[in-house]
PDB file of C-alpha atoms in Angstrom:
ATOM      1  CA  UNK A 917     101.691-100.468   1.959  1.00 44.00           C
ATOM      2  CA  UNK A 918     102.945-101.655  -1.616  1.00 41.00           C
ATOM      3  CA  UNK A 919     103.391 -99.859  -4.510  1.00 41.00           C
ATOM      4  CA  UNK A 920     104.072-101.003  -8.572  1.00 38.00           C
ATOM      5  CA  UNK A 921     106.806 -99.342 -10.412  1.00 41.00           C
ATOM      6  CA  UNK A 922     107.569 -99.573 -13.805  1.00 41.00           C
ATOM      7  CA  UNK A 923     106.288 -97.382 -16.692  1.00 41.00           C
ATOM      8  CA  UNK A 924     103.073 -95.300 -17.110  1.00 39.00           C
ATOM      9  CA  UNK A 925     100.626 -96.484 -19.608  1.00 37.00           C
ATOM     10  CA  UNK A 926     101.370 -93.678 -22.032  1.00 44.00           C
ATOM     11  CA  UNK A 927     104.414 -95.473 -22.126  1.00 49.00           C
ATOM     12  CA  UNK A 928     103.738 -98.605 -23.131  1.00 45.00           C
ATOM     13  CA  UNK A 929     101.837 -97.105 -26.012  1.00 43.00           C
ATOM     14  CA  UNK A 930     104.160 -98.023 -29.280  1.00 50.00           C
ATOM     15  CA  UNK A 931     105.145 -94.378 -30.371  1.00 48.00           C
ATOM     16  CA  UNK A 932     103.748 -95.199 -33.756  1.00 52.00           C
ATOM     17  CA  UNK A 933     100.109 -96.069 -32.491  1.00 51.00           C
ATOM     18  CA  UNK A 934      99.963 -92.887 -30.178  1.00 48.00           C
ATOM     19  CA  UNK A 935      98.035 -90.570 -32.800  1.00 63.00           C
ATOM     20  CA  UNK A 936      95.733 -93.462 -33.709  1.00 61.00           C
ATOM     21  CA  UNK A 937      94.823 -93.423 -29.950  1.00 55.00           C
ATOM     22  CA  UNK A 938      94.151 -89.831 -30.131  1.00 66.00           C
ATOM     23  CA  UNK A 939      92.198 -89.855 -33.201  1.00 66.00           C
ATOM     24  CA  UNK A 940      89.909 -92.660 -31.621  1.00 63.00           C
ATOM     25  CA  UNK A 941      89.555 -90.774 -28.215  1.00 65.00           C
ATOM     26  CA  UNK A 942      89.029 -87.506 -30.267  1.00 64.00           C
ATOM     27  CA  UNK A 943      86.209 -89.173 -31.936  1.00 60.00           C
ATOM     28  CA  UNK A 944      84.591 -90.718 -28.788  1.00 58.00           C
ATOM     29  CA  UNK A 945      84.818 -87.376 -27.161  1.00 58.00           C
ATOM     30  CA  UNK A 946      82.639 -86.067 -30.191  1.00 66.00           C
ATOM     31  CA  UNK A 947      80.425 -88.642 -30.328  1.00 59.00           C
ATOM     32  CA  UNK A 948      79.813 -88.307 -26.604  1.00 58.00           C
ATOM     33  CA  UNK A 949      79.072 -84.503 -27.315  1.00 63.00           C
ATOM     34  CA  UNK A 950      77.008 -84.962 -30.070  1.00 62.00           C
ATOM     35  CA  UNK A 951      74.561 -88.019 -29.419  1.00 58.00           C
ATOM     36  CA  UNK A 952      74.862 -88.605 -25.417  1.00 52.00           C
ATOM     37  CA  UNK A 953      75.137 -85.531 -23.828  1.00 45.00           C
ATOM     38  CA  UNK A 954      71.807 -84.056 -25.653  1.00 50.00           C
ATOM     39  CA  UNK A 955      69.820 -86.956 -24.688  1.00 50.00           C
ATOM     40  CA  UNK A 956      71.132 -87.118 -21.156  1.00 40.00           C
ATOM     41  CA  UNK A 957      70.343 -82.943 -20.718  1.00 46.00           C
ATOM     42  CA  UNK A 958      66.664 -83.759 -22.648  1.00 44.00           C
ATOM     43  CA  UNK A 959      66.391 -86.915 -19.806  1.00 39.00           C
ATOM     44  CA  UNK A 960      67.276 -84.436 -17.208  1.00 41.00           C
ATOM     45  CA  UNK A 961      64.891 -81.685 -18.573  1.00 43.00           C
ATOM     46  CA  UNK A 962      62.012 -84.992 -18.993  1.00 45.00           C
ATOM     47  CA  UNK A 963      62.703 -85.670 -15.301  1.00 37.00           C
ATOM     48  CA  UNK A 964      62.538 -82.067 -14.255  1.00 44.00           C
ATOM     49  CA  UNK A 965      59.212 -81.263 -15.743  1.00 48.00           C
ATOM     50  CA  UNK A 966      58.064 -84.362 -14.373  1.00 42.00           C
ATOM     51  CA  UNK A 967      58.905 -83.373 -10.897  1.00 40.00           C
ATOM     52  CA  UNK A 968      56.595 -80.157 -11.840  1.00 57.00           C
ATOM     53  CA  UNK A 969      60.352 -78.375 -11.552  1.00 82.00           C
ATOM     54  CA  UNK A 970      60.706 -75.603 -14.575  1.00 91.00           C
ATOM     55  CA  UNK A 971      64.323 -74.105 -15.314  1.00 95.00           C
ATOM     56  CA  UNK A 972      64.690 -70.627 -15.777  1.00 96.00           C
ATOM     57  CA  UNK A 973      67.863 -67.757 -16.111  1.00 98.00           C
ATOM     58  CA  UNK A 974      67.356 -64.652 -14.059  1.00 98.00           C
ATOM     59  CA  UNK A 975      67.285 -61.820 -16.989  1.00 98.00           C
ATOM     60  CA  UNK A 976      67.463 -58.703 -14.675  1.00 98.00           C
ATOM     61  CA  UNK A 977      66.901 -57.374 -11.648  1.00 98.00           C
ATOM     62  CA  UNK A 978      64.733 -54.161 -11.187  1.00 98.00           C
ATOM     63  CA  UNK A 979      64.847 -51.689  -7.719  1.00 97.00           C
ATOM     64  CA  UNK A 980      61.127 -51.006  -7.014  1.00 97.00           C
ATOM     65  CA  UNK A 981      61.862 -48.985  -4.153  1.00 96.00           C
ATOM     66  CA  UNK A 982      64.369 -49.310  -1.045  1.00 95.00           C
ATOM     67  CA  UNK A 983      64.024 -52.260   0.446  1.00 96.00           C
ATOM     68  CA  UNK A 984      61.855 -54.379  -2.615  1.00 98.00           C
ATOM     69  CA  UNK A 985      63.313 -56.058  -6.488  1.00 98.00           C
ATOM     70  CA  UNK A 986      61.277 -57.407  -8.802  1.00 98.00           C
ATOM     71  CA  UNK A 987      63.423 -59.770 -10.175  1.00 98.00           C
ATOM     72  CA  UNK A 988      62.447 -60.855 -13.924  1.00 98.00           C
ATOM     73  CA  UNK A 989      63.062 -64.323 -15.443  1.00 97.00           C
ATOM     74  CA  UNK A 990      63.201 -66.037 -18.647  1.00 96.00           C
ATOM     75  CA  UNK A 991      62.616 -69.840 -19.726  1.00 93.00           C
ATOM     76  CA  UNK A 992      61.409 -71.796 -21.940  1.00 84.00           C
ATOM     77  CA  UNK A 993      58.079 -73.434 -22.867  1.00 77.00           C
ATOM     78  CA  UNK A 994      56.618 -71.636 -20.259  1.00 80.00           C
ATOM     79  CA  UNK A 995      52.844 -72.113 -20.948  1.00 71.00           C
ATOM     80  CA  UNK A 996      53.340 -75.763 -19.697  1.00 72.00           C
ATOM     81  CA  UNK A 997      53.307 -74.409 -16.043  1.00 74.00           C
ATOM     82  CA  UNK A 998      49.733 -74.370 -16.542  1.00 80.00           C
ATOM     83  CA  UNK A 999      50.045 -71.101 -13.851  1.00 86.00           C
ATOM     84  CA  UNK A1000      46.971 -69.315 -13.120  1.00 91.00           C
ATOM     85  CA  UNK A1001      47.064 -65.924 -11.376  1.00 93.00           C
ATOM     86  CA  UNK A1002      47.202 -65.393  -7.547  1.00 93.00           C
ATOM     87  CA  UNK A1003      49.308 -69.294  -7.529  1.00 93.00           C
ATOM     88  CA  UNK A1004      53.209 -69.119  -6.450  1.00 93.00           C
ATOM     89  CA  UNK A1005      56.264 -71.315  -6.682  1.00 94.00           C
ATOM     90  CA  UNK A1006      58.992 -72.086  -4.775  1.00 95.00           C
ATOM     91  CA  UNK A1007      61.993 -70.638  -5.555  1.00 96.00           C
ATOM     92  CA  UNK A1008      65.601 -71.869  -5.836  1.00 98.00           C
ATOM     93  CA  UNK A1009      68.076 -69.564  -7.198  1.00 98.00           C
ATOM     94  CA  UNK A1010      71.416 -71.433  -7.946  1.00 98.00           C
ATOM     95  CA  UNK A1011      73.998 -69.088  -6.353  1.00 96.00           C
ATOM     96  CA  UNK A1012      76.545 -70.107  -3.536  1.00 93.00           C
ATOM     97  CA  UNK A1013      74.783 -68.656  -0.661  1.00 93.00           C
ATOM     98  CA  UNK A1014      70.919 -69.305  -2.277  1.00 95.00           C
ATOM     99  CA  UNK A1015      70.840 -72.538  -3.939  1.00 94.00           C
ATOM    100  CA  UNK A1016      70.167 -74.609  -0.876  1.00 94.00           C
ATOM    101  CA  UNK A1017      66.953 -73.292   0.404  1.00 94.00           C
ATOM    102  CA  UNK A1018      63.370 -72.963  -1.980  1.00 94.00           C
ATOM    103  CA  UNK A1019      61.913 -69.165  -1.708  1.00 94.00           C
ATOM    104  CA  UNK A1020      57.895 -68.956  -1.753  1.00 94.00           C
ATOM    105  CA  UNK A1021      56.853 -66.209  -4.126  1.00 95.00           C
ATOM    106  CA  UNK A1022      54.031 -65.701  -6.210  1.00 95.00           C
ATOM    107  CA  UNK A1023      54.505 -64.381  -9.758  1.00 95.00           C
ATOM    108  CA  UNK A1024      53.165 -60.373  -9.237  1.00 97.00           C
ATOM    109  CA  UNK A1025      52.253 -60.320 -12.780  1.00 96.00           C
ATOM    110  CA  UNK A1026      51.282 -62.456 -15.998  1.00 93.00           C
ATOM    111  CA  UNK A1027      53.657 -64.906 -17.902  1.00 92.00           C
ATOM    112  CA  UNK A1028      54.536 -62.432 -20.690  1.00 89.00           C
ATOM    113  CA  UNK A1029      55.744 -65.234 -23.416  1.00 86.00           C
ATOM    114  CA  UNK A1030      58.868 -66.480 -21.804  1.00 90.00           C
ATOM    115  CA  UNK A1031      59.001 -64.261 -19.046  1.00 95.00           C
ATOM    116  CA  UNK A1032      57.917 -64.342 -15.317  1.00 96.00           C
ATOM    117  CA  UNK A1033      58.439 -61.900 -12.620  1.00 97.00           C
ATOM    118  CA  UNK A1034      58.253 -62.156  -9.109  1.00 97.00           C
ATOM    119  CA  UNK A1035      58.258 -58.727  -6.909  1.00 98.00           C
ATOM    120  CA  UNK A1036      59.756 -59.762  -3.195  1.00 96.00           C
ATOM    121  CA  UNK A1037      60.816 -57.644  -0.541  1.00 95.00           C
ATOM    122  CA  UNK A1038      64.552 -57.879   0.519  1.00 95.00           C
ATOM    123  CA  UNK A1039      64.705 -57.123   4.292  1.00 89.00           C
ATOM    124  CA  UNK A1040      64.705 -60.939   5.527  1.00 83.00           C
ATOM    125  CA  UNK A1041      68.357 -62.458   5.921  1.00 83.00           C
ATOM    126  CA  UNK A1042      67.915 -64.947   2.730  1.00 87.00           C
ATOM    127  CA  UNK A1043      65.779 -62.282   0.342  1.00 92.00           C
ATOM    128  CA  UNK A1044      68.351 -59.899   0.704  1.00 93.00           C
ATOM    129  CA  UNK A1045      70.981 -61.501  -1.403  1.00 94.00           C
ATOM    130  CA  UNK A1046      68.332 -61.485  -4.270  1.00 95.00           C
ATOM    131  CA  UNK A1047      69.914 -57.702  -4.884  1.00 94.00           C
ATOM    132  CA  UNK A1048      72.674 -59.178  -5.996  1.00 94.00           C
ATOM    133  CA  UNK A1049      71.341 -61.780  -8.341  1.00 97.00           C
ATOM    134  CA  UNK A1050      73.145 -61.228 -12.005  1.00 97.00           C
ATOM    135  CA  UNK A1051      71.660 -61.950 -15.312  1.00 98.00           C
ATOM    136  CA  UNK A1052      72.390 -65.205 -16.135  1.00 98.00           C
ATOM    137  CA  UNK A1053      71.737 -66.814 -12.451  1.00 98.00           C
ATOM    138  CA  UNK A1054      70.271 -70.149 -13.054  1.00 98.00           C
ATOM    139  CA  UNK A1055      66.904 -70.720 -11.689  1.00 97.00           C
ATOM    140  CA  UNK A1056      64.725 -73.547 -10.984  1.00 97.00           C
ATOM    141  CA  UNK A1057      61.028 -73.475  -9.730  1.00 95.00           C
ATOM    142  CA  UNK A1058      58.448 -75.609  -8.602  1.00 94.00           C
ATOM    143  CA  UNK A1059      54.994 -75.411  -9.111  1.00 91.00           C
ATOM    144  CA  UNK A1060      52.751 -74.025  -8.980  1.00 91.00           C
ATOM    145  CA  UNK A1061      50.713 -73.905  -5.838  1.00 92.00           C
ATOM    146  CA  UNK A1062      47.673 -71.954  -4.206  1.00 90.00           C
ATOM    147  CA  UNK A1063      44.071 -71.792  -5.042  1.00 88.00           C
ATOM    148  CA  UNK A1064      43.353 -67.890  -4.779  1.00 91.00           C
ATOM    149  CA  UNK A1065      42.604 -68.025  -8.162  1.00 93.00           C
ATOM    150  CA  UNK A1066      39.610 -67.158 -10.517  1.00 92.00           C
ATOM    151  CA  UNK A1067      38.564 -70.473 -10.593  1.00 92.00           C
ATOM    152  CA  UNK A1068      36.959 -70.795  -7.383  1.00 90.00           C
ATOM    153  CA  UNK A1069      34.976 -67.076  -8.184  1.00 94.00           C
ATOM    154  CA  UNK A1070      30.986 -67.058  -7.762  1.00 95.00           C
ATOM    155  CA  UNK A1071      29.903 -63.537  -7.861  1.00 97.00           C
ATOM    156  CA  UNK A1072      30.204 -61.285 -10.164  1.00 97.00           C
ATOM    157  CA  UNK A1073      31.896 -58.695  -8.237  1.00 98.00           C
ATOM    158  CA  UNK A1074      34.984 -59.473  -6.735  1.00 98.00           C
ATOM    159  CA  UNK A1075      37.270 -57.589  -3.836  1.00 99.00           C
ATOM    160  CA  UNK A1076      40.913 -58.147  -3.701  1.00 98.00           C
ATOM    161  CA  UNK A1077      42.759 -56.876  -0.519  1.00 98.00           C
ATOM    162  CA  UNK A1078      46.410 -56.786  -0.576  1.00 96.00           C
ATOM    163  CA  UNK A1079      48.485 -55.909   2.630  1.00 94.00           C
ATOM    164  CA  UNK A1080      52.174 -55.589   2.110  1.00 93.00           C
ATOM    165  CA  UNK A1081      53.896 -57.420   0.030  1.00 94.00           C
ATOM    166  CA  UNK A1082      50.794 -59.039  -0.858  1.00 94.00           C
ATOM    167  CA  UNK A1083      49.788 -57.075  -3.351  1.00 97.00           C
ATOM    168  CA  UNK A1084      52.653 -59.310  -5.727  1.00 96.00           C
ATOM    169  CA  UNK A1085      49.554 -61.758  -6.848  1.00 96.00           C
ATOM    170  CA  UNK A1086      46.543 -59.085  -6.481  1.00 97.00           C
ATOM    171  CA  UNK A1087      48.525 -57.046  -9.250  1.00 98.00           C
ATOM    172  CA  UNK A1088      48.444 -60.196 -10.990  1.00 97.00           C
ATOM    173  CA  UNK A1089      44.764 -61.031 -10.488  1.00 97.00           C
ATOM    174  CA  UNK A1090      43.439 -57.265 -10.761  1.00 98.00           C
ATOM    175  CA  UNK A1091      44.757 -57.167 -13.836  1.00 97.00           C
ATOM    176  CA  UNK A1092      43.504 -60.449 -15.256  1.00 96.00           C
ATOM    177  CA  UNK A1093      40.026 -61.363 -13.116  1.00 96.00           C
ATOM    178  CA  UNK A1094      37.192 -61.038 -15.830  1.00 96.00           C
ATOM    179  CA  UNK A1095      34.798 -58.420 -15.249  1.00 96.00           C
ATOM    180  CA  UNK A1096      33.064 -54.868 -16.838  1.00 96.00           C
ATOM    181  CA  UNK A1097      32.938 -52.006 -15.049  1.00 96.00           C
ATOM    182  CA  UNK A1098      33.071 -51.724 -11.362  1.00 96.00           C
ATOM    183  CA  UNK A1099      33.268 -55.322 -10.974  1.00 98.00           C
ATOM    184  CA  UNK A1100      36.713 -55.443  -9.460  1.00 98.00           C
ATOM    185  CA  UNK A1101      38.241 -53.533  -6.395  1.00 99.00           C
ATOM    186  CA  UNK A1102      41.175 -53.387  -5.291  1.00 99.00           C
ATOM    187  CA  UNK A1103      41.841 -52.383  -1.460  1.00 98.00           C
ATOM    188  CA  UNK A1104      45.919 -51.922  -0.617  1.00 98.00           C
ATOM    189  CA  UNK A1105      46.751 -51.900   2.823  1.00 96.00           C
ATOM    190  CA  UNK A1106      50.198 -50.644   4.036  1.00 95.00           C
ATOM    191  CA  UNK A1107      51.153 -48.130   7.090  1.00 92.00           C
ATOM    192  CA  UNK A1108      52.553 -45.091   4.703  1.00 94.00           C
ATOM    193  CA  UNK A1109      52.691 -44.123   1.260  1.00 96.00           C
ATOM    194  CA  UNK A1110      56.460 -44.752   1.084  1.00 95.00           C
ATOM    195  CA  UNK A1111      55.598 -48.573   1.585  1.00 96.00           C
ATOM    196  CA  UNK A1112      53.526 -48.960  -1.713  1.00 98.00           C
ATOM    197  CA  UNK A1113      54.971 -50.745  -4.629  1.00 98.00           C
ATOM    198  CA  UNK A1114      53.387 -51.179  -7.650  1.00 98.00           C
ATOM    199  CA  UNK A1115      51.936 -48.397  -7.798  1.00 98.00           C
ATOM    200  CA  UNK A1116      52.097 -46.666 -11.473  1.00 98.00           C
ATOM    201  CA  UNK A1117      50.759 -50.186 -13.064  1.00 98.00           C
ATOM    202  CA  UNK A1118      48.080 -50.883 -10.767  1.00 99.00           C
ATOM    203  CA  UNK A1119      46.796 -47.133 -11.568  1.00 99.00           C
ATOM    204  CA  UNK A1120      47.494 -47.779 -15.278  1.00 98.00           C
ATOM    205  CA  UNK A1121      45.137 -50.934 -15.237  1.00 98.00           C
ATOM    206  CA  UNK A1122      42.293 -49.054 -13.051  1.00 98.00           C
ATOM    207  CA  UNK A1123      41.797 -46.823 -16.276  1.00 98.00           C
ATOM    208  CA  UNK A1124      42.618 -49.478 -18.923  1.00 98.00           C
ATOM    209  CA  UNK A1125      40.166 -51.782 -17.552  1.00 97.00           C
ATOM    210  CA  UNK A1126      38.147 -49.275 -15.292  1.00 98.00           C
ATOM    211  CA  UNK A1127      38.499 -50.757 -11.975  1.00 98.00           C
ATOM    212  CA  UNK A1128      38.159 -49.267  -8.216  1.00 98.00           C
ATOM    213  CA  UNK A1129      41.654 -48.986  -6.548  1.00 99.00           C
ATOM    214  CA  UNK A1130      41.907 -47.501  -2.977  1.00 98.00           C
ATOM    215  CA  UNK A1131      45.015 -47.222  -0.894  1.00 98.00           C
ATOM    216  CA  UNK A1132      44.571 -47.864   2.894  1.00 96.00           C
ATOM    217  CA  UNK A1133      46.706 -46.446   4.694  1.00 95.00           C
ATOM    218  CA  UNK A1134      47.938 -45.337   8.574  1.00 91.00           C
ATOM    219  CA  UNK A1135      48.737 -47.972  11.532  1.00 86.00           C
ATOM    220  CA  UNK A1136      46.528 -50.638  11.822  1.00 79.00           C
ATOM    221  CA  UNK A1137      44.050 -51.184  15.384  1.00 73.00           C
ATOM    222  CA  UNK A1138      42.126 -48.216  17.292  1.00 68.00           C
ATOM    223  CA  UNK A1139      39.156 -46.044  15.796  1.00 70.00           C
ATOM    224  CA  UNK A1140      41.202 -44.510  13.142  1.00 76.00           C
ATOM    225  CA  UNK A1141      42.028 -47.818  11.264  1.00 84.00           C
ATOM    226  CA  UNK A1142      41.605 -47.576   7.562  1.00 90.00           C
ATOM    227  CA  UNK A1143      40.347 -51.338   7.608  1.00 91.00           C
ATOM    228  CA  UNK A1144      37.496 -50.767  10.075  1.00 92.00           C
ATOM    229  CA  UNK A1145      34.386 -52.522   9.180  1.00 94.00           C
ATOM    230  CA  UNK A1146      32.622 -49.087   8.671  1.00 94.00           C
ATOM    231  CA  UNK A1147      35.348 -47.981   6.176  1.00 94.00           C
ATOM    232  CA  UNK A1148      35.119 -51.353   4.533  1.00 96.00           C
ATOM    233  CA  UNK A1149      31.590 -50.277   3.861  1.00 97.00           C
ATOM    234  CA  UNK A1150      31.651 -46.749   2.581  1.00 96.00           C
ATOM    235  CA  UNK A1151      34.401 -48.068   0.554  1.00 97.00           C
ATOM    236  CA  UNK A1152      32.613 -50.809  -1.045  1.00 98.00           C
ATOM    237  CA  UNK A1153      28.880 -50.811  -0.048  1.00 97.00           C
ATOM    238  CA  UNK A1154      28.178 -53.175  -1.548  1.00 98.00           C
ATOM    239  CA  UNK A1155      30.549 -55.792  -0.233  1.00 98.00           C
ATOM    240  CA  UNK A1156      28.278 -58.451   1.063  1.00 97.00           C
ATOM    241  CA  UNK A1157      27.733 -58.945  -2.701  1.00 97.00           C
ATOM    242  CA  UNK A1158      31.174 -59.687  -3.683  1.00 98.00           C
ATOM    243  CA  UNK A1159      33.836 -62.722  -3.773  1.00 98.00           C
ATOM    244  CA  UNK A1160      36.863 -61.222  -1.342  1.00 98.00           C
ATOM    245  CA  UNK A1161      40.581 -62.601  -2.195  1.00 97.00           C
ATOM    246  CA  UNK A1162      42.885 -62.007   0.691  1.00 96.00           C
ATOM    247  CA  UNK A1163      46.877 -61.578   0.901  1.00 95.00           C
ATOM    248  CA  UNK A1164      49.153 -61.058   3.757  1.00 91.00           C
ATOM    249  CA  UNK A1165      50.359 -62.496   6.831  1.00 88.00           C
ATOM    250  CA  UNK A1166      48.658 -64.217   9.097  1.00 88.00           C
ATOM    251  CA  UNK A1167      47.773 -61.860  11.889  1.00 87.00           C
ATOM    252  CA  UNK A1168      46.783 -59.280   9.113  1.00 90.00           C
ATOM    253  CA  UNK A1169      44.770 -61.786   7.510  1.00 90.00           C
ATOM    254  CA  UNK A1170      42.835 -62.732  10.476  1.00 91.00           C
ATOM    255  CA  UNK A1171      42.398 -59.041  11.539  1.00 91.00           C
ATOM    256  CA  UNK A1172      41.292 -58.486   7.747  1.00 94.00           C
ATOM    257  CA  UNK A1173      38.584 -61.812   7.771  1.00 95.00           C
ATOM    258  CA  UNK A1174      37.226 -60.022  11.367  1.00 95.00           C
ATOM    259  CA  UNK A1175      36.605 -56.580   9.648  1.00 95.00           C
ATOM    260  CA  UNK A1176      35.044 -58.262   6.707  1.00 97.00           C
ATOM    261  CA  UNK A1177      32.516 -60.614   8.204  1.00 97.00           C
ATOM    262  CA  UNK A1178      31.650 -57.666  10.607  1.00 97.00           C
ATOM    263  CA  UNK A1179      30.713 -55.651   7.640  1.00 97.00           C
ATOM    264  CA  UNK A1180      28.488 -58.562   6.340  1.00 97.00           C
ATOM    265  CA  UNK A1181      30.097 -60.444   4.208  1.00 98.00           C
ATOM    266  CA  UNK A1182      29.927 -64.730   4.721  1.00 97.00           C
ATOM    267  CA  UNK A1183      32.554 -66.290   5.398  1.00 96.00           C
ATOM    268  CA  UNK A1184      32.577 -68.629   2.642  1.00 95.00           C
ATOM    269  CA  UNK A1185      32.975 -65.813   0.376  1.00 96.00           C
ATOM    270  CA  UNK A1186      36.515 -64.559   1.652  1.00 97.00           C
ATOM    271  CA  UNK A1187      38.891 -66.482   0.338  1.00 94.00           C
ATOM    272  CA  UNK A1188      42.691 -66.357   2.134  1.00 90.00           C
ATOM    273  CA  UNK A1189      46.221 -68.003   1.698  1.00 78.00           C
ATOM    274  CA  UNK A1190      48.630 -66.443   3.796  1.00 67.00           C
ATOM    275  CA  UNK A1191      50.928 -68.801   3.078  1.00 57.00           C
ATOM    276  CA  UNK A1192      50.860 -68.282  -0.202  1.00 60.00           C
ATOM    277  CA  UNK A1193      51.308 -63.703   0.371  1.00 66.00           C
TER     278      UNK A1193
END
């Protein structure tokens, strides 16, 4: 190993050309500040959108009821997203312990200007941390994806079924779907009272926009199920007639598509993403 001794460069600097070297780095610092770094963060922001990737600051976080947030976020130049209700995005919330892995949630209501909400439950090891998210949390989210949107509607009357946690994009939808009245139902699964969110606004837009909402509830399976195919059809007798948009898990959603095609309605009219609930 070798080493070179002798002065540091600040020393070899003639004492008399020291502030001219400071006014010089001084002004390359400013420069750098004022014509670089503002085309380097619009580059980044070019790339970003690009990449279908939207940045976002988490503005608040709101307690639903134990055990689900809606957490509320504002950006920028959100009507580029292009969203449509019923889509979702994946999630990455840039905190120590959340940044590295992308959260699937759709948006449970409307882009209101430049803000988007997403209503999640927190019981899962990673969705639990979102309690804790403080205003100000950077956010970035890609998308969107799904198709259990208006778009691929035909009839004029249209059932939503929510189970869980998927009533986050039927809130979205049962407020926005076109329609007069009676043309959209709403059918919200969930074992007990005490597990519906949501509530108070989906009431608020049954009477704004005069819509059917029903709340199914008790344990799913055996003669008493809420979701029987004969229930189904004194609910909605009509149902055959309608478009049916499906969210929840997988095993609910299958259970749901049996109940539904056994009270007559085709199978290419029930539209389900699990993945997406």
């Amino acid at each position: 190993m070798s080493s070179i001794a002798g002065p540091s460069i600040r020393g070899r600097i003639p004492v008399g050309r020291r502030s001219a070297f400071s006014r010089l780095r001084a002004a390359g610092v400013s420069l750098l500040r004022a014509v670089m770094l503002p085309r380097l963060r619009a580059a980044g922001v070019s790339f970003l959108r690009a990449a279908g990737i939207s940045r976002l600051r988490v503005a608040g976080v709101f307690v639903e009821r134990p055990g689900v947030v809606s957490v509320y976020m504002v950006g920028e130049d959100l009507g580029s997203l292009r969203f449509e209700p019923g889509q979702s995005f994946r999630w990455r919330f840039l905190t120590r312990r959340l940044w590295p892995v992308s959260l699937p949630f759709a948006l449970s209501a409307p882009i209101w200007e430049d803000t988007v909400r997403i209503t999640v439950s927190t019981r899962g090891g990673r969705t639990r941390m979102m309690r804790r998210l403080r205003p100000g949390t950077r956010v970035l989210a890609r998308g969107p994806f799904g198709t259990l949107t208006g778009r691929s509607r035909t009839r004029r009357k249209v059932l939503l079924l929510a189970w869980g946690m998927g009533v986050a994009p039927m809130r979205a939808l049962f407020e926005t779907m076109p329609g007069g009245p009676g043309d959209v139902t709403l059918l919200y699964r969930a074992r007990s009272a005490g597990d519906l969110v949501l509530t108070h606004e989906l009431e608020a837009i049954a009477r704004r926009r005069r819509r059917y909402l029903h709340y199914l509830l008790g344990p799913a399976g055996g003669p008493g199920d809420p979701l029987s195919p004969a229930r189904l059809l004194e609910l909605v007798p009509d149902i055959a007639e309608h478009d049916v948009y499906l969210c929840g898990s997988p095993e609910t959603a299958a259970a749901s598509v049996e109940a539904l095609r056994l009270a007559g309605v085709p199978r290419d009219r029930i539209r389900a993403e699990p993945a997406a609930c």
